[in-house]
């Protein structure tokens, strides 16, 4: 069952993203470039935290995965061999009434008649294939011989470099090659904010194994990926595993799962976990004439490994994180009157700013100096936002709205003016519970580091 779209909630999220500097439309002052997005100061931190956590758990914390960073410009023969030049296309239909270009699956059907979702027009062209790759030319000659593409997935450079990486890493099967990077698809209809973009980032792992272990590793990686989302704050109950039926799978794929998330605009794919068999390596062996096989020292057998591929979208996951975190609750204002509070309940691990640091009053030199000292103490260990302007409640609200999990306030107790035993202690406030505790400045870095790890 699909969840009904929650347009109002989505509008609030899009507006918050712009207002607080998470995501802006690319080329905005020139009217915007459809399907491209710029991440602002907070968006880039959120994105980096996500990518770093993926890299840490997928590469650094494992002995069986190494990384690579491939070129975006791709030789056209690579994408001919992979099947993208011939087959990476969506069926497209034009509406003759409003001139919209539409993906066939976006048409609405009323009483058995297909209609344009924009104007309701029924005068539609026949469906035709539209290749989603961005083509370019390398060098000065713009002819057939210089055609190259912006990669439509990061996976292909992993397959092409399989042999080099196998040799230099000296890994034995099963082992994986991971990559995070940009991919480009000329989507017919970019939509739902960043969900379907023309330029986006992927986090992909190609996990090579023996043919008889493919299904086992597929299940393993599906479980690992579900655990990953839970570890960044997306509860299992909001994730759904869809097993792709045979008639929807690529002909070479033995099994395939989509991990879907309940976005406000409906349930949609966050990541694909696919068993691609040995198709890609074999295609590149055939087309390049080079060997991309594996020699097993123990059995003295030479064979082409199979591959299981968890492929996640960075931008889609960032969007899911923001949608998941967005909440409105009630909190007291300066006078104790309850008001609506907008809060992003990010998991501390991925929150863009980890801690706000505030002097109680900005016109008290000693409070300000102490607060700046604490900000400097924390800064080498985490992202910190120092703020001295406005009432303390307002400053808490501003941090709540961008998802900062902790706030430290320096007050007169910190200076030892009220109660000598409280000298060099601060209040530490938690974003979600709004509870405050008193901790010493000395123990503050360790407490925070432990809570944001
Ligand atoms: N190498 C396999 C592959 O690329 P895919 O299902 O086409 O598979 C993998 O893409 C992931 O990349 C998707 O689950 C999604 O998260 C992300 N993705 C794909 N197209 C996208 C787009 N137009 N905008 C944003 N993310 C996209």
PDB file of N, CA and C in Angstrom, residues 330-339 397:
ATOM      1  N   UNK A 330       5.736  21.096  20.757  1.00  0.00           N
ATOM      2  CA  UNK A 330       5.418  22.257  21.580  1.00  0.00           C
ATOM      3  C   UNK A 330       6.542  22.488  22.577  1.00  0.00           C
ATOM      4  N   UNK A 331       6.959  23.746  22.693  1.00  0.00           N
ATOM      5  CA  UNK A 331       8.011  24.081  23.660  1.00  0.00           C
ATOM      6  C   UNK A 331       7.694  25.453  24.254  1.00  0.00           C
ATOM      7  N   UNK A 332       8.104  25.696  25.492  1.00  0.00           N
ATOM      8  CA  UNK A 332       7.777  27.001  26.098  1.00  0.00           C
ATOM      9  C   UNK A 332       8.636  28.127  25.515  1.00  0.00           C
ATOM     10  N   UNK A 333       8.029  29.303  25.319  1.00  0.00           N
ATOM     11  CA  UNK A 333       8.816  30.453  24.882  1.00  0.00           C
ATOM     12  C   UNK A 333       9.449  31.129  26.104  1.00  0.00           C
ATOM     13  N   UNK A 334      10.011  32.328  25.923  1.00  0.00           N
ATOM     14  CA  UNK A 334      10.711  33.030  27.013  1.00  0.00           C
ATOM     15  C   UNK A 334       9.828  33.239  28.239  1.00  0.00           C
ATOM     16  N   UNK A 335       8.513  33.429  27.973  1.00  0.00           N
ATOM     17  CA  UNK A 335       7.585  33.705  29.102  1.00  0.00           C
ATOM     18  C   UNK A 335       6.887  32.441  29.579  1.00  0.00           C
ATOM     19  N   UNK A 336       7.302  31.312  29.108  1.00  0.00           N
ATOM     20  CA  UNK A 336       6.725  30.050  29.560  1.00  0.00           C
ATOM     21  C   UNK A 336       5.488  29.653  28.778  1.00  0.00           C
ATOM     22  N   UNK A 337       5.102  30.462  27.791  1.00  0.00           N
ATOM     23  CA  UNK A 337       3.911  30.132  26.979  1.00  0.00           C
ATOM     24  C   UNK A 337       4.311  29.107  25.903  1.00  0.00           C
ATOM     25  N   UNK A 338       3.451  28.096  25.734  1.00  0.00           N
ATOM     26  CA  UNK A 338       3.812  27.050  24.772  1.00  0.00           C
ATOM     27  C   UNK A 338       3.696  27.576  23.333  1.00  0.00           C
ATOM     28  N   UNK A 339       4.677  27.230  22.516  1.00  0.00           N
ATOM     29  CA  UNK A 339       4.659  27.614  21.099  1.00  0.00           C
ATOM     30  C   UNK A 339       5.121  26.421  20.261  1.00  0.00           C
ATOM     31  N   UNK A 397      16.146  27.632  19.808  1.00  0.00           N
ATOM     32  CA  UNK A 397      15.219  27.330  18.702  1.00  0.00           C
ATOM     33  C   UNK A 397      15.963  27.292  17.365  1.00  0.00           C
TER      34      UNK A 397
END
